[in-house]
Every structure is written in structure tokens, then in C-alpha cells.
Tab-separated table of C-alpha atoms in Angstrom:
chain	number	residue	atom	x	y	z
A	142	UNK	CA	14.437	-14.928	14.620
A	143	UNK	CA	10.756	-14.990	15.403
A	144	UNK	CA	8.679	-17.744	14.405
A	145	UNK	CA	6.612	-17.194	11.249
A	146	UNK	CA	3.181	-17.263	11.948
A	147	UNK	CA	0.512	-18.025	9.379
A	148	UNK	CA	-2.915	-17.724	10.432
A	149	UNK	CA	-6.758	-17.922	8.765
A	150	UNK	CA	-10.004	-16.387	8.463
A	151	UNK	CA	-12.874	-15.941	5.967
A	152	UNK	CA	-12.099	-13.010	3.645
A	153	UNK	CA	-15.978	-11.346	4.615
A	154	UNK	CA	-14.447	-10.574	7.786
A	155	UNK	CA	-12.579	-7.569	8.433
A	156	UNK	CA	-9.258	-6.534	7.220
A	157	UNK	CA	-7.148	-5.985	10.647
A	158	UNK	CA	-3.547	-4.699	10.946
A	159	UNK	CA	-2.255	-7.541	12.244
A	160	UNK	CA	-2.980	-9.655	9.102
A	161	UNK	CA	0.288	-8.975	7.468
A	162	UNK	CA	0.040	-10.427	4.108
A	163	UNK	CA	-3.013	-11.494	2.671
A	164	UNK	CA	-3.207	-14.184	0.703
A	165	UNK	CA	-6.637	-15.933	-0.962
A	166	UNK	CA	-6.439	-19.323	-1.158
A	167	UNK	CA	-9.778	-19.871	-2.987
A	168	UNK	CA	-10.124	-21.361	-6.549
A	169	UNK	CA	-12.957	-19.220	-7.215
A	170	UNK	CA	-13.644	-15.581	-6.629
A	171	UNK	CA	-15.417	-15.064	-3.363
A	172	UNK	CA	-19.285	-14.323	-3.915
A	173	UNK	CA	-20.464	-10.712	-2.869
A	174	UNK	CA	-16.703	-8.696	-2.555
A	175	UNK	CA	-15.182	-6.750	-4.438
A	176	UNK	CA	-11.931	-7.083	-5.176
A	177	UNK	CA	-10.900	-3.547	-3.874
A	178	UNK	CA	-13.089	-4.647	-0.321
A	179	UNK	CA	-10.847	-7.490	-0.297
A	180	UNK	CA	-7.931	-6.056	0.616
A	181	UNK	CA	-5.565	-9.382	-1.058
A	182	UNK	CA	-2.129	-8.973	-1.855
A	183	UNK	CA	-1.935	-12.152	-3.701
A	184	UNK	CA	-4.496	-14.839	-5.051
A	185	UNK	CA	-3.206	-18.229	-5.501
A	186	UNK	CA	-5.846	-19.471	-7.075
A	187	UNK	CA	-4.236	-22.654	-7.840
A	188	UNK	CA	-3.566	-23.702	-4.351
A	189	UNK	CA	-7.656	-24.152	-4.123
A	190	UNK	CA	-8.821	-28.061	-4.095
A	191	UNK	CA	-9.570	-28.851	-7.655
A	192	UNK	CA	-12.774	-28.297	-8.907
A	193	UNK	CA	-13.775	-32.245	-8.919
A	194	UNK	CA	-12.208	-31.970	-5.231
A	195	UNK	CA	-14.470	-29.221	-4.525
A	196	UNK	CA	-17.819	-30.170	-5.972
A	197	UNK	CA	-17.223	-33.871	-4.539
A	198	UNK	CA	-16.853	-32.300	-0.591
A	199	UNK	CA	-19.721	-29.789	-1.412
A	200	UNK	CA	-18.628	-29.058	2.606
A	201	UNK	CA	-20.202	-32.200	4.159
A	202	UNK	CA	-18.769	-32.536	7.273
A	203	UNK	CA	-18.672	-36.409	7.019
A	204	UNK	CA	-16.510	-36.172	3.836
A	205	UNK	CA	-13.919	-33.831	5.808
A	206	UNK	CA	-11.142	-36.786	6.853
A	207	UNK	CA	-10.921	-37.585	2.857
A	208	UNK	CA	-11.332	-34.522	1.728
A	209	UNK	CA	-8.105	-33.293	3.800
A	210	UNK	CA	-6.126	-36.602	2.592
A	211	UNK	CA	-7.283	-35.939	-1.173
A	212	UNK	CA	-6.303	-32.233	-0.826
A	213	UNK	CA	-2.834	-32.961	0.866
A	214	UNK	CA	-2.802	-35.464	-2.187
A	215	UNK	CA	-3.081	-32.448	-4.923
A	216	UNK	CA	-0.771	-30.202	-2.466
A	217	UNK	CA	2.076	-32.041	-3.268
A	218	UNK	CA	1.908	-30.227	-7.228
A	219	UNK	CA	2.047	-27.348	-5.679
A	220	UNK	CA	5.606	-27.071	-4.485
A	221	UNK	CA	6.438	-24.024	-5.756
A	222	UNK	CA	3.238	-21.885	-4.590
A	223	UNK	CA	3.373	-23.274	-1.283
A	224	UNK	CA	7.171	-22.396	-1.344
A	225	UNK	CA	5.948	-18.886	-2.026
A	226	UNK	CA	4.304	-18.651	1.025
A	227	UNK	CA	6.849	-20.373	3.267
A	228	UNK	CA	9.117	-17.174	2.171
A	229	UNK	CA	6.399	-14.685	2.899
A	230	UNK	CA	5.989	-16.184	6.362
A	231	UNK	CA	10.023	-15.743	7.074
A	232	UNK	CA	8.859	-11.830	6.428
A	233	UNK	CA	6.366	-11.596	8.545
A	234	UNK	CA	2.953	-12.825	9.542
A	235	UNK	CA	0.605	-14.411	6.592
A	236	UNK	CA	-2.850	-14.233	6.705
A	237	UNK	CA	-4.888	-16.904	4.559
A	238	UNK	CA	-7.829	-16.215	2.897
A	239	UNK	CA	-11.396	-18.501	2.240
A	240	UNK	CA	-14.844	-17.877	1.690
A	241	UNK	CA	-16.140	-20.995	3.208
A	242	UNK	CA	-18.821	-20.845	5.803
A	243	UNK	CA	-17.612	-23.657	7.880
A	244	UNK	CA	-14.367	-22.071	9.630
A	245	UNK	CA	-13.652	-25.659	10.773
A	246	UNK	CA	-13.620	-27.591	7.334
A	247	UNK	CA	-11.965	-25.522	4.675
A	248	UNK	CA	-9.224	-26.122	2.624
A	249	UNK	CA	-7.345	-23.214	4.289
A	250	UNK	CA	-7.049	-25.689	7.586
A	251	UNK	CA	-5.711	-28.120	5.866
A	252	UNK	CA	-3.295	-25.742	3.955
A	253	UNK	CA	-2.497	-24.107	7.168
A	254	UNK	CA	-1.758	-27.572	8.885
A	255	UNK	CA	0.241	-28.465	6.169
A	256	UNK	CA	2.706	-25.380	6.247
A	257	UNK	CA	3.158	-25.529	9.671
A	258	UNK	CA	4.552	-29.130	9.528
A	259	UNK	CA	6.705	-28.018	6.627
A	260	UNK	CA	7.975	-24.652	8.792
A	261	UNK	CA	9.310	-26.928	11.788
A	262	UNK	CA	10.804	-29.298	9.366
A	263	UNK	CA	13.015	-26.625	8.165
A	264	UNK	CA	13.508	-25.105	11.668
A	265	UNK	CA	14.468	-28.518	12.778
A	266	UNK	CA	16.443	-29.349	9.445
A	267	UNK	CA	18.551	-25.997	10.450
């Protein structure tokens, strides 16, 4: 069985074959796109940092460690939707989607990071 592979970009780039299933991972509706140019096949709006998460970070760079450990923090309610994803990516390839600027120091990194860990704990559980 391949490996399921769960990637990221920002969702004003554009859509590309190999994306597989798209997913936004954004609290808030992306500014400027229509929902028809966005091409999503799911928005899990919920798996966004929480708005006191979000305004707090306001994407300084120097608040990125904590930000990732408060986010991982708020993660952990979110069994089931990151379970939802963790299925898609036994399907085939996932695509995450943000509107952050900073492709660096997003919450999709950290939300990529931590499916990845929970992927090879399975594989290794099995």
C-alpha cells in the first residue's frame, strides 16, 4: 500500500491535478475567492486555530513556537475531524488548504506535522 501523502499550499494558488482532495483548513473564508474558484471538496472550518488563537499570533513570526504548541493544544478536540482526514489520506493524496501569506508559519504546517506523526504511528502500530 502506498504511503498517504498529505501536502499544503495557499488556496490563491492554482488548482493542479495532483492535489487529490482538497481540503480548507481555514476558520474563516479566504478573502478575494470565490467559492466556485476554490475548487474545495471539504471545509473544516473547525480545524482552524480559534479565533483568540488567531488574533493573538496575528502571524508574528516570534510568536510561531507557541503558537504551534497552543494549536497542537486545541488539536487534541478535534479527534474526529482530524480522523476524517487520516481516512481521506488512505484514499489518496490530500491537499490542505490556507490563505496565509507566510507559507512557513500557518496553521496548515502545524496540522500537516501533526498528521504525519499520527500516520506513522498507525503504520508502526500495524
Amino acid at each position: 500500500m502506498a504511503r498517504p501523502r498529505i501536502a499544503i499550499k495557499r488556496i490563491y494558488e492554482p488548482v493542479d491535478e495532483g492535489d487529490g482532495y482538497r481540503i480548507l483548513v481555514d476558520r474563516l473564508w479566504p478573502r478575494g475567492i470565490s467559492k466556485a474558484a476554490a475548487h474545495i471538496d471539504l471545509w473544516l472550518r473547525d480545524l482552524g486555530p480559534s479565533t483568540e488563537l488567531r488574533r493573538w499570533f496575528d502571524h508574528d513570526p516570534a510568536r510561531w513556537t507557541e503558537f504551534s504548541v497552543r494549536y497542537r493544544t486545541e488539536l487534541q478536540e478535534q479527534e474526529a475531524l482530524i480522523e476524517i482526514i487520516r481516512q481521506r489520506a488512505q484514499a489518496g493524496p490530500v491537499m490542505l488548504l490556507y490563505a496565509a501569506r507566510d507559507e512557513e508559519r500557518n496553521q496548515a504546517v502545524v496540522l500537516q506535522n501533526v498528521l504525519k506523526q499520527l500516520l506513522k504511528r498507525k503504520r508502526v502500530a500495524t
